[in-house]
CSV table of C-alpha atoms in Angstrom, one decimal:
chain,number,residue,atom,x,y,z
A,1,MET,CA,22.3,35.9,8.2
A,2,LYS,CA,19.7,33.5,9.4
A,3,ARG,CA,17.1,34.9,7.1
A,4,ARG,CA,19.6,34.4,4.3
A,5,VAL,CA,20.0,30.8,5.2
A,6,LEU,CA,16.3,30.4,5.1
A,7,ILE,CA,16.0,32.1,1.7
A,8,GLN,CA,18.8,30.0,0.3
A,9,ARG,CA,17.1,26.9,1.5
A,10,ALA,CA,13.8,27.9,-0.1
A,11,MET,CA,15.6,28.6,-3.3
A,12,ALA,CA,17.3,25.2,-3.2
A,13,LEU,CA,14.0,23.5,-2.8
A,14,GLY,CA,12.6,25.6,-5.6
A,15,LEU,CA,15.4,24.7,-7.9
A,16,MET,CA,15.0,21.0,-7.1
A,17,THR,CA,11.4,21.0,-8.0
A,18,GLY,CA,12.2,22.7,-11.3
A,19,LEU,CA,15.1,20.4,-12.1
A,20,ASP,CA,15.2,19.2,-15.7
A,21,GLY,CA,15.7,15.6,-16.7
A,22,CYS,CA,14.0,13.8,-13.8
A,23,ASN,CA,11.1,13.2,-16.0
A,24,TYR,CA,11.2,10.0,-17.9
A,25,GLU,CA,11.2,12.3,-21.0
A,26,ASP,CA,13.4,10.1,-23.2
A,27,PRO,CA,13.3,6.4,-22.3
A,28,ASN,CA,16.2,5.7,-24.6
A,29,HIS,CA,18.5,8.2,-22.9
A,30,PRO,CA,17.9,7.8,-19.1
A,31,ASP,CA,19.7,10.2,-16.9
A,32,LEU,CA,20.7,9.6,-13.3
A,33,ALA,CA,17.3,10.5,-11.9
A,34,ASP,CA,15.7,8.1,-14.4
A,35,LYS,CA,18.0,5.3,-13.4
A,36,PHE,CA,17.1,5.9,-9.7
A,37,LEU,CA,13.4,5.9,-10.6
A,38,HIS,CA,13.8,2.7,-12.6
A,39,ALA,CA,15.6,1.0,-9.7
A,40,MET,CA,12.8,2.0,-7.3
A,41,SER,CA,10.1,0.9,-9.7
A,42,ALA,CA,11.8,-2.5,-10.0
A,43,TRP,CA,11.9,-2.7,-6.2
A,44,ASN,CA,8.2,-1.8,-6.1
A,45,ASP,CA,7.5,-4.6,-8.6
A,46,ARG,CA,9.1,-7.1,-6.1
A,47,VAL,CA,7.2,-5.7,-3.2
A,48,GLN,CA,3.9,-5.9,-5.0
A,49,ALA,CA,4.7,-9.5,-6.1
A,50,ALA,CA,5.3,-10.4,-2.5
A,51,LEU,CA,2.1,-8.6,-1.4
A,52,PHE,CA,0.0,-10.4,-4.1
A,53,ASN,CA,-2.2,-13.0,-2.6
A,54,PRO,CA,-3.6,-15.4,-5.3
A,55,ASP,CA,-6.6,-16.1,-3.0
A,56,THR,CA,-7.6,-12.4,-2.4
A,57,LEU,CA,-10.4,-11.5,-4.8
A,58,ALA,CA,-11.2,-8.1,-6.2
A,59,PRO,CA,-14.5,-6.7,-4.7
A,60,THR,CA,-17.6,-7.4,-6.8
A,61,PHE,CA,-20.5,-5.1,-7.2
A,62,LYS,CA,-24.3,-5.2,-7.9
A,63,ALA,CA,-25.6,-4.7,-11.4
A,64,SER,CA,-27.2,-1.4,-10.2
A,65,GLN,CA,-23.7,0.0,-9.4
A,66,ILE,CA,-22.4,-0.4,-13.0
A,67,THR,CA,-21.1,2.9,-14.4
A,68,MET,CA,-23.4,4.2,-17.2
A,69,PRO,CA,-22.5,5.2,-19.8
A,70,PRO,CA,-19.3,3.3,-19.8
A,71,ARG,CA,-16.1,5.4,-20.1
A,72,PHE,CA,-13.9,5.0,-23.1
A,73,ASN,CA,-10.2,5.4,-22.5
A,74,ALA,CA,-7.2,4.8,-24.8
A,75,PHE,CA,-4.1,6.7,-26.1
A,76,TYR,CA,-6.2,7.7,-29.1
A,77,ASP,CA,-9.7,9.0,-29.9
A,78,VAL,CA,-12.6,6.5,-29.8
A,79,SER,CA,-13.0,6.9,-33.6
A,80,GLN,CA,-9.6,5.4,-34.0
A,81,ALA,CA,-10.5,2.2,-32.2
A,82,PRO,CA,-9.5,-0.8,-34.4
A,83,VAL,CA,-12.3,-2.7,-36.1
A,84,LEU,CA,-11.4,-6.4,-36.6
A,85,ASP,CA,-13.3,-8.8,-38.9
A,86,GLN,CA,-14.8,-11.3,-36.5
A,87,SER,CA,-15.0,-14.2,-38.9
A,88,SER,CA,-11.3,-14.1,-39.9
A,89,TYR,CA,-10.1,-13.2,-36.3
A,90,ARG,CA,-7.4,-15.3,-34.8
A,91,LEU,CA,-5.7,-15.1,-31.5
A,92,GLU,CA,-2.1,-16.1,-32.1
A,93,LEU,CA,-0.2,-17.9,-29.4
A,94,GLY,CA,3.6,-17.7,-28.8
A,95,GLY,CA,6.4,-18.5,-26.5
A,96,GLN,CA,6.4,-21.4,-24.0
A,97,ILE,CA,3.1,-22.9,-25.0
A,98,ALA,CA,2.8,-26.6,-26.2
A,99,ASP,CA,-0.2,-26.1,-28.6
A,100,LYS,CA,0.4,-22.9,-30.5
A,101,ALA,CA,-2.6,-23.3,-32.9
A,102,PRO,CA,-4.3,-20.0,-33.3
A,103,TRP,CA,-7.8,-19.6,-31.8
A,104,THR,CA,-10.9,-18.4,-33.7
A,105,LEU,CA,-13.5,-16.3,-31.9
A,106,ALA,CA,-16.1,-19.2,-32.2
A,107,GLN,CA,-13.6,-21.6,-30.5
A,108,LEU,CA,-13.1,-19.1,-27.6
A,109,GLN,CA,-16.8,-18.6,-27.3
A,110,ALA,CA,-17.3,-22.4,-27.0
A,111,LEU,CA,-15.1,-22.6,-23.9
A,112,PRO,CA,-16.6,-22.4,-20.4
A,113,GLN,CA,-17.3,-18.7,-19.6
A,114,GLU,CA,-17.3,-16.7,-16.3
A,115,GLY,CA,-18.7,-13.3,-15.6
A,116,GLN,CA,-17.9,-10.6,-13.1
A,117,ILE,CA,-19.0,-7.1,-12.0
A,118,THR,CA,-15.8,-5.5,-10.9
A,119,ARG,CA,-14.1,-2.1,-10.6
A,120,LEU,CA,-11.5,-0.8,-13.0
A,121,ILE,CA,-9.2,1.7,-11.4
A,122,CYS,CA,-7.3,3.9,-13.8
A,123,VAL,CA,-3.7,5.0,-13.1
A,124,GLU,CA,-5.0,8.5,-13.3
A,125,GLY,CA,-7.1,7.9,-10.2
A,126,TRP,CA,-10.7,7.6,-11.5
A,127,ARG,CA,-12.6,4.3,-11.3
A,128,VAL,CA,-15.6,2.8,-13.1
A,129,ILE,CA,-17.6,-0.4,-12.4
A,130,GLY,CA,-18.3,-2.7,-15.3
A,131,GLN,CA,-19.5,-6.2,-16.2
A,132,TRP,CA,-17.2,-8.5,-18.2
A,133,ALA,CA,-17.5,-12.1,-19.2
A,134,GLY,CA,-15.1,-14.5,-20.9
A,135,VAL,CA,-12.7,-17.3,-20.5
A,136,PRO,CA,-10.6,-17.4,-17.3
A,137,LEU,CA,-7.0,-16.9,-18.5
A,138,GLY,CA,-5.6,-19.5,-16.1
A,139,GLN,CA,-7.9,-22.2,-17.5
A,140,PHE,CA,-7.0,-21.2,-21.0
A,141,LEU,CA,-3.3,-21.3,-20.3
A,142,ARG,CA,-3.5,-24.8,-18.9
A,143,ARG,CA,-5.7,-25.9,-21.8
A,144,VAL,CA,-3.1,-24.9,-24.4
A,145,GLY,CA,-0.3,-26.4,-22.4
A,146,ALA,CA,1.4,-23.1,-21.3
A,147,ASP,CA,4.5,-23.5,-19.1
A,148,THR,CA,3.0,-21.8,-16.0
A,149,SER,CA,6.4,-21.8,-14.3
A,150,CYS,CA,7.4,-19.0,-16.7
A,151,ARG,CA,7.4,-15.5,-15.3
A,152,TYR,CA,5.4,-13.5,-17.9
A,153,VAL,CA,2.4,-13.5,-20.1
A,154,SER,CA,2.6,-10.9,-22.8
A,155,PHE,CA,-0.1,-9.4,-25.1
A,156,GLN,CA,0.0,-7.7,-28.5
A,157,CYS,CA,-3.0,-5.6,-29.6
A,158,ALA,CA,-4.5,-4.7,-33.0
A,159,ASP,CA,-3.9,-1.0,-32.3
A,160,GLY,CA,-0.1,-1.4,-31.6
A,161,TYR,CA,-0.6,-1.4,-27.8
A,162,TYR,CA,1.2,-4.1,-25.8
A,163,SER,CA,1.5,-5.1,-22.2
A,164,SER,CA,2.5,-7.9,-20.0
A,165,ILE,CA,1.7,-9.4,-16.6
A,166,ASP,CA,3.2,-11.7,-14.1
A,167,MET,CA,2.2,-15.4,-14.2
A,168,GLU,CA,0.7,-15.4,-10.7
A,169,SER,CA,-1.7,-12.6,-11.6
A,170,ALA,CA,-2.4,-14.3,-14.9
A,171,LEU,CA,-3.5,-17.4,-13.0
A,172,HIS,CA,-5.7,-15.4,-10.6
A,173,PRO,CA,-9.4,-16.7,-10.8
A,174,GLN,CA,-10.7,-13.2,-11.8
A,175,THR,CA,-8.3,-12.7,-14.7
A,176,LEU,CA,-10.3,-13.2,-17.9
A,177,LEU,CA,-9.9,-13.3,-21.7
A,178,ALA,CA,-13.0,-11.2,-21.9
A,179,LEU,CA,-15.4,-11.6,-24.8
A,180,GLN,CA,-18.4,-9.6,-23.4
A,181,PHE,CA,-18.9,-6.3,-21.8
A,182,LEU,CA,-22.2,-5.3,-20.2
A,183,GLY,CA,-23.8,-8.5,-21.3
A,184,GLN,CA,-23.1,-8.0,-25.0
A,185,PRO,CA,-20.1,-9.0,-27.3
A,186,LEU,CA,-17.3,-6.5,-27.0
A,187,THR,CA,-17.5,-3.4,-29.2
A,188,PRO,CA,-14.4,-2.0,-30.9
A,189,ALA,CA,-14.2,0.9,-28.3
A,190,PHE,CA,-14.1,-1.6,-25.5
A,191,GLY,CA,-11.6,-4.1,-27.0
A,192,ALA,CA,-13.5,-6.3,-29.5
A,193,PRO,CA,-13.3,-9.1,-30.1
A,194,VAL,CA,-11.1,-10.3,-27.2
A,195,ARG,CA,-9.5,-8.3,-24.4
A,196,LEU,CA,-7.7,-8.9,-21.1
A,197,ARG,CA,-9.8,-8.1,-18.0
A,198,ILE,CA,-7.7,-8.2,-14.8
A,199,PRO,CA,-9.4,-6.5,-11.9
A,200,THR,CA,-6.3,-7.0,-9.6
A,201,LYS,CA,-4.3,-4.5,-11.8
A,202,LEU,CA,-4.7,-0.9,-12.9
A,203,GLY,CA,-6.7,-0.2,-16.1
A,204,PHE,CA,-3.7,0.2,-18.5
A,205,LYS,CA,-2.8,-3.5,-17.7
A,206,ASN,CA,-6.1,-4.5,-19.4
A,207,PRO,CA,-5.1,-4.5,-23.1
A,208,LYS,CA,-7.8,-4.5,-25.7
A,209,SER,CA,-8.3,-6.1,-29.1
A,210,LEU,CA,-5.7,-8.9,-28.5
A,211,VAL,CA,-4.1,-10.4,-31.5
A,212,GLN,CA,-1.3,-12.3,-29.8
A,213,LEU,CA,-0.6,-13.9,-26.4
A,214,ALA,CA,2.8,-15.3,-25.4
A,215,VAL,CA,4.3,-17.0,-22.4
A,216,THR,CA,7.9,-16.1,-21.7
A,217,ASN,CA,10.7,-15.6,-19.2
A,218,ILE,CA,12.1,-12.6,-21.1
A,219,TYR,CA,10.7,-9.3,-19.7
A,220,PRO,CA,8.2,-8.1,-22.4
A,221,GLY,CA,7.5,-4.5,-21.0
A,222,GLY,CA,4.6,-2.6,-22.3
A,223,TYR,CA,3.4,0.5,-24.1
A,224,TRP,CA,3.1,2.7,-21.0
A,225,GLU,CA,5.5,0.6,-18.9
A,226,ASP,CA,8.4,1.4,-21.3
A,227,GLN,CA,7.6,5.1,-20.8
A,228,GLY,CA,7.8,4.9,-17.0
A,229,TYR,CA,4.6,3.5,-15.6
A,230,ASN,CA,5.3,0.9,-12.9
A,231,TRP,CA,5.2,-2.5,-14.5
A,232,PHE,CA,3.4,-4.6,-11.9
A,233,SER,CA,0.8,-1.9,-11.2
A,234,GLY,CA,-1.3,-4.2,-9.0
A,235,SER,CA,-4.2,-3.0,-6.9
B,1,MET,CA,31.6,11.7,38.4
B,2,LEU,CA,30.0,15.1,39.2
B,3,ASP,CA,32.3,16.8,36.8
B,4,GLN,CA,31.4,14.3,34.1
B,5,THR,CA,27.6,14.9,34.4
B,6,LYS,CA,28.3,18.6,34.5
B,7,ARG,CA,30.3,18.5,31.3
B,8,ASP,CA,27.6,16.4,29.6
B,9,LYS,CA,25.0,18.9,30.6
B,10,THR,CA,26.9,21.8,29.2
B,11,LYS,CA,27.5,19.9,26.0
B,12,ARG,CA,23.9,18.9,25.6
B,13,VAL,CA,22.3,20.3,22.4
B,14,ILE,CA,18.9,21.7,21.8
B,15,HIS,CA,18.1,19.3,19.0
B,16,PRO,CA,19.9,15.9,19.1
B,17,LEU,CA,21.5,14.7,15.9
B,18,ILE,CA,18.9,12.0,15.2
B,19,LEU,CA,16.1,14.6,15.4
B,20,ARG,CA,17.9,17.0,13.0
B,21,LEU,CA,18.7,14.2,10.6
B,22,THR,CA,15.2,12.8,10.5
B,23,HIS,CA,13.8,16.4,10.4
B,24,TRP,CA,15.8,17.3,7.2
B,25,LEU,CA,15.3,13.9,5.5
B,26,ASN,CA,11.6,14.3,6.2
B,27,ALA,CA,11.6,17.9,4.9
B,28,PHE,CA,13.1,16.6,1.6
B,29,ALA,CA,10.6,13.6,1.5
B,30,ILE,CA,7.6,15.8,2.2
B,31,VAL,CA,8.5,18.3,-0.6
B,32,MET,CA,9.0,15.5,-3.0
B,33,MET,CA,5.7,13.8,-2.0
B,34,LEU,CA,3.7,17.0,-2.2
B,35,GLY,CA,5.1,17.9,-5.6
B,36,SER,CA,4.7,14.5,-7.1
B,37,GLY,CA,1.3,14.0,-5.4
B,38,TRP,CA,0.0,17.2,-6.9
B,39,GLN,CA,1.1,15.9,-10.3
B,40,ILE,CA,-0.9,12.7,-9.7
B,41,TYR,CA,-3.9,14.8,-8.5
B,42,ASN,CA,-3.9,16.8,-11.7
B,43,ALA,CA,-4.5,13.7,-13.8
B,44,SER,CA,-7.9,13.3,-12.2
B,45,PRO,CA,-8.7,16.3,-9.9
B,46,LEU,CA,-11.1,15.6,-7.0
B,47,PHE,CA,-12.2,19.2,-6.9
B,48,GLY,CA,-12.6,22.0,-9.3
B,49,PHE,CA,-9.0,23.0,-9.4
B,50,SER,CA,-5.6,21.8,-10.4
B,51,PHE,CA,-2.2,22.5,-9.0
B,52,PRO,CA,0.0,24.9,-11.0
B,53,PRO,CA,2.5,22.8,-13.0
B,54,ILE,CA,5.4,24.9,-11.7
B,55,LEU,CA,4.7,23.4,-8.2
B,56,THR,CA,4.5,19.8,-9.4
B,57,ILE,CA,7.4,17.3,-9.6
B,58,GLY,CA,7.7,15.1,-12.7
B,59,GLN,CA,6.5,16.6,-15.9
B,60,TRP,CA,3.9,14.0,-16.7
B,61,LEU,CA,1.8,11.5,-14.7
B,62,GLY,CA,4.2,8.6,-15.1
B,63,ALA,CA,7.1,10.6,-13.7
B,64,GLY,CA,4.9,11.9,-10.9
B,65,ILE,CA,3.9,8.4,-9.9
B,66,ALA,CA,7.5,7.2,-10.2
B,67,TRP,CA,8.7,9.9,-7.8
B,68,HIS,CA,5.8,9.4,-5.4
B,69,LEU,CA,6.3,5.6,-5.1
B,70,ALA,CA,10.0,6.0,-4.8
B,71,MET,CA,10.0,8.7,-2.2
B,72,MET,CA,7.3,7.0,-0.1
B,73,TRP,CA,10.0,4.6,1.1
B,74,LEU,CA,12.1,7.5,2.4
B,75,LEU,CA,9.1,9.1,4.0
B,76,VAL,CA,8.0,5.9,5.7
B,77,GLY,CA,11.5,4.6,6.6
B,78,ASN,CA,12.6,7.9,8.0
B,79,GLY,CA,9.2,8.4,9.8
B,80,LEU,CA,9.6,5.0,11.5
B,81,VAL,CA,13.1,5.8,12.7
B,82,TYR,CA,11.8,9.1,14.1
B,83,LEU,CA,8.8,7.5,15.8
B,84,THR,CA,10.9,4.7,17.3
B,85,TRP,CA,13.3,7.3,18.6
B,86,THR,CA,10.7,9.6,20.0
B,87,LEU,CA,8.9,6.7,21.8
B,88,LEU,CA,12.1,5.1,23.2
B,89,SER,CA,13.8,8.3,24.2
B,90,GLY,CA,10.8,9.8,25.9
B,91,HIS,CA,10.9,12.8,23.6
B,92,TRP,CA,7.3,12.3,22.8
B,93,ARG,CA,6.3,13.7,26.2
B,94,LYS,CA,7.4,17.1,25.0
B,95,LEU,CA,4.8,16.8,22.2
B,96,VAL,CA,1.7,15.8,24.1
B,97,PRO,CA,-0.7,18.7,23.7
B,98,PRO,CA,-1.9,20.3,27.0
B,99,GLY,CA,-5.5,21.0,27.9
B,100,PRO,CA,-7.7,23.3,25.8
B,101,GLY,CA,-7.3,26.2,28.3
B,102,ALA,CA,-3.5,26.3,27.8
B,103,ILE,CA,-3.9,26.0,24.1
B,104,TRP,CA,-6.4,28.9,23.9
B,105,ARG,CA,-4.1,31.0,26.1
B,106,ASP,CA,-1.1,30.3,23.9
B,107,ILE,CA,-3.0,30.8,20.7
B,108,ARG,CA,-4.1,34.3,21.8
B,109,ALA,CA,-0.6,35.1,22.9
B,110,ALA,CA,0.8,33.9,19.6
B,111,LEU,CA,-1.7,36.0,17.6
B,112,ALA,CA,-0.8,39.0,19.7
B,113,PHE,CA,2.9,38.2,19.1
B,114,ARG,CA,3.3,37.9,22.9
B,115,LEU,CA,4.1,34.2,23.0
B,116,LYS,CA,7.7,33.8,24.3
B,117,HIS,CA,9.9,31.3,22.6
B,118,GLN,CA,11.4,29.0,25.2
B,119,THR,CA,14.5,27.3,23.9
B,120,GLY,CA,14.3,23.5,24.1
B,121,ALA,CA,10.6,23.5,25.3
B,122,TYR,CA,7.5,23.5,23.2
B,123,ASN,CA,4.5,25.8,24.0
B,124,ALA,CA,0.9,24.7,23.7
B,125,VAL,CA,0.5,25.9,20.1
B,126,GLN,CA,3.7,24.1,19.1
B,127,ARG,CA,2.6,20.9,20.8
B,128,LEU,CA,-0.7,21.0,19.1
B,129,LEU,CA,0.9,21.6,15.7
B,130,TYR,CA,3.6,18.9,16.1
B,131,SER,CA,1.3,16.2,17.4
B,132,GLY,CA,-1.4,17.2,14.8
B,133,VAL,CA,1.1,16.9,11.9
B,134,LEU,CA,2.4,13.6,13.2
B,135,LEU,CA,-1.2,12.3,13.2
B,136,ALA,CA,-1.8,13.7,9.7
B,137,GLY,CA,1.5,11.9,8.7
B,138,VAL,CA,0.2,8.6,9.9
B,139,VAL,CA,-3.2,9.1,8.2
B,140,VAL,CA,-1.6,10.2,4.9
B,141,VAL,CA,0.7,7.1,4.8
B,142,LEU,CA,-2.1,4.7,5.7
B,143,SER,CA,-4.6,6.2,3.3
B,144,GLY,CA,-1.9,6.3,0.6
B,145,LEU,CA,-1.3,2.5,1.1
B,146,ALA,CA,-5.1,2.0,0.8
B,147,ILE,CA,-5.1,3.8,-2.5
B,148,TRP,CA,-2.0,2.0,-3.8
B,149,LYS,CA,-3.3,-1.5,-2.8
B,150,PRO,CA,-7.1,-1.4,-2.4
B,151,ILE,CA,-7.4,-5.1,-3.1
B,152,GLN,CA,-4.3,-6.7,-1.4
B,153,LEU,CA,-4.7,-4.4,1.6
B,154,TRP,CA,-8.5,-4.4,1.5
B,155,PRO,CA,-9.1,-4.2,5.3
B,156,LEU,CA,-7.1,-1.0,5.4
B,157,CYS,CA,-9.0,0.3,2.4
B,158,ASN,CA,-12.3,-0.5,4.1
B,159,LEU,CA,-11.1,1.3,7.2
B,160,PHE,CA,-11.1,4.5,5.1
B,161,GLY,CA,-14.5,3.8,3.5
B,162,GLY,CA,-13.2,2.2,0.3
B,163,PHE,CA,-11.0,3.3,-2.5
B,164,TYR,CA,-13.0,6.4,-3.5
B,165,ALA,CA,-13.3,7.8,0.1
B,166,ALA,CA,-9.6,6.9,0.7
B,167,ARG,CA,-8.6,9.4,-2.1
B,168,TYR,CA,-10.4,12.2,-0.2
B,169,VAL,CA,-8.9,11.2,3.1
B,170,HIS,CA,-5.4,11.2,1.5
B,171,PHE,CA,-6.1,14.6,0.0
B,172,PHE,CA,-7.2,16.2,3.3
B,173,ALA,CA,-4.4,14.6,5.3
B,174,MET,CA,-2.0,16.1,2.6
B,175,ALA,CA,-3.8,19.5,3.0
B,176,ALA,CA,-3.3,19.4,6.8
B,177,ILE,CA,0.4,18.7,6.3
B,178,ALA,CA,0.7,21.5,3.7
B,179,LEU,CA,-1.1,23.9,6.1
B,180,PHE,CA,1.3,22.9,8.9
B,181,LEU,CA,4.2,23.5,6.6
B,182,ALA,CA,2.9,27.0,5.8
B,183,VAL,CA,2.5,27.9,9.5
B,184,HIS,CA,5.8,26.2,10.4
B,185,LEU,CA,7.8,28.2,7.8
B,186,THR,CA,6.0,31.4,8.8
B,187,LEU,CA,6.9,30.9,12.5
B,188,VAL,CA,10.5,30.2,11.6
B,189,ALA,CA,10.6,33.3,9.5
B,190,MET,CA,9.2,35.3,12.4
B,191,VAL,CA,11.7,33.8,14.9
B,192,PRO,CA,14.7,33.1,12.7
B,193,LYS,CA,17.0,32.3,15.6
B,194,VAL,CA,15.4,28.8,15.8
B,195,LEU,CA,16.8,27.8,12.5
B,196,PRO,CA,20.5,27.3,13.2
B,197,PRO,CA,20.0,24.9,16.1
B,198,MET,CA,18.0,22.6,13.8
B,199,ILE,CA,21.1,22.5,11.6
B,200,THR,CA,24.0,22.6,14.1
B,201,GLY,CA,22.2,21.2,17.2
B,202,GLY,CA,22.7,24.5,19.1
B,203,LYS,CA,23.5,25.2,22.7
B,204,PRO,CA,20.8,25.6,25.3
């Protein structure tokens, strides 16, 4: 009888692990497990926002520690990376921003630049060290008159990717509108001509080839976030 | 007065309710954390193997992470309730491992199937296993936090030798828990009479 109880318990555990549906398979038709996971993910967003310290810097590294060759990563093959014409490029601005005039690449290059050698941690668990340089996002947002009391900064990319971050992280001193990677202008594979570099968040929160930036109080979500990755995903 | 204590003594159970409750909640949390953790491991394996998909929880990385970061609250919350109880009630004294001599004697006895099961008391092997898995539990939680928040919790991350090393610490602490689980289930299967008291409380 006791052995039977044990076997039944083992079977129950086995059934549970094979349970269908708890898998974020169809974001448009969440089942009970999905709703539970969404609620916990929202709770984890709040915990991470509370843990976030705007004065805590991501560790920086020596030039000799940079990962070579750099690792390409996207939801498509490197040959599919969008190639944008640099002379006609414009970064569109939207939402709660006073001066919404689009920015050319030359205008962005003329702003004060900062560089960093930081680590990018992928949601998959691997990490690489790279060197990025560009315009601190906080300085840019203040320059264009963004309402920094808003909750979100959202990004649209040339490849259809999109993501969003919390305002506190956007104003972090190491958050960059990066124009350079490894001392050279960005290449298409690594987000040319402008990408977000935010070392306090996981890699997928660093959208590439930005075409639009907006400031909003309406939750913008993201390409992976809408499929189930945790939204805040801070490090 | 005397009758009262006598009656309390006869009614005393082998496993108090709080122990049983935290035990089964922990069993559920551990299974969920193992399965979802193996799913996360498979996205970027540390070693030359992956876990069979049938043993993982969540059918892709996003679901695995979602389960892992949801169930960690149950694991930690339940673990804190247990630790508080075991420290305040004095139950922890039953878990302190004895000297190496007693451990060696009991291991040999266990391997020869001569180790007698004493109801309500833990032998040297049990004490070693239980205190060891508790330690592994503390390490797995702390290294997990270091991986989750290597920047905001950087002192903790540095304690484990940085993000990269913390992943290995987390893996080996998990492996220790999984190994404990295998031994634990084997011992229960060998002495099945210990199972009902963990559900009902049992009589001494």
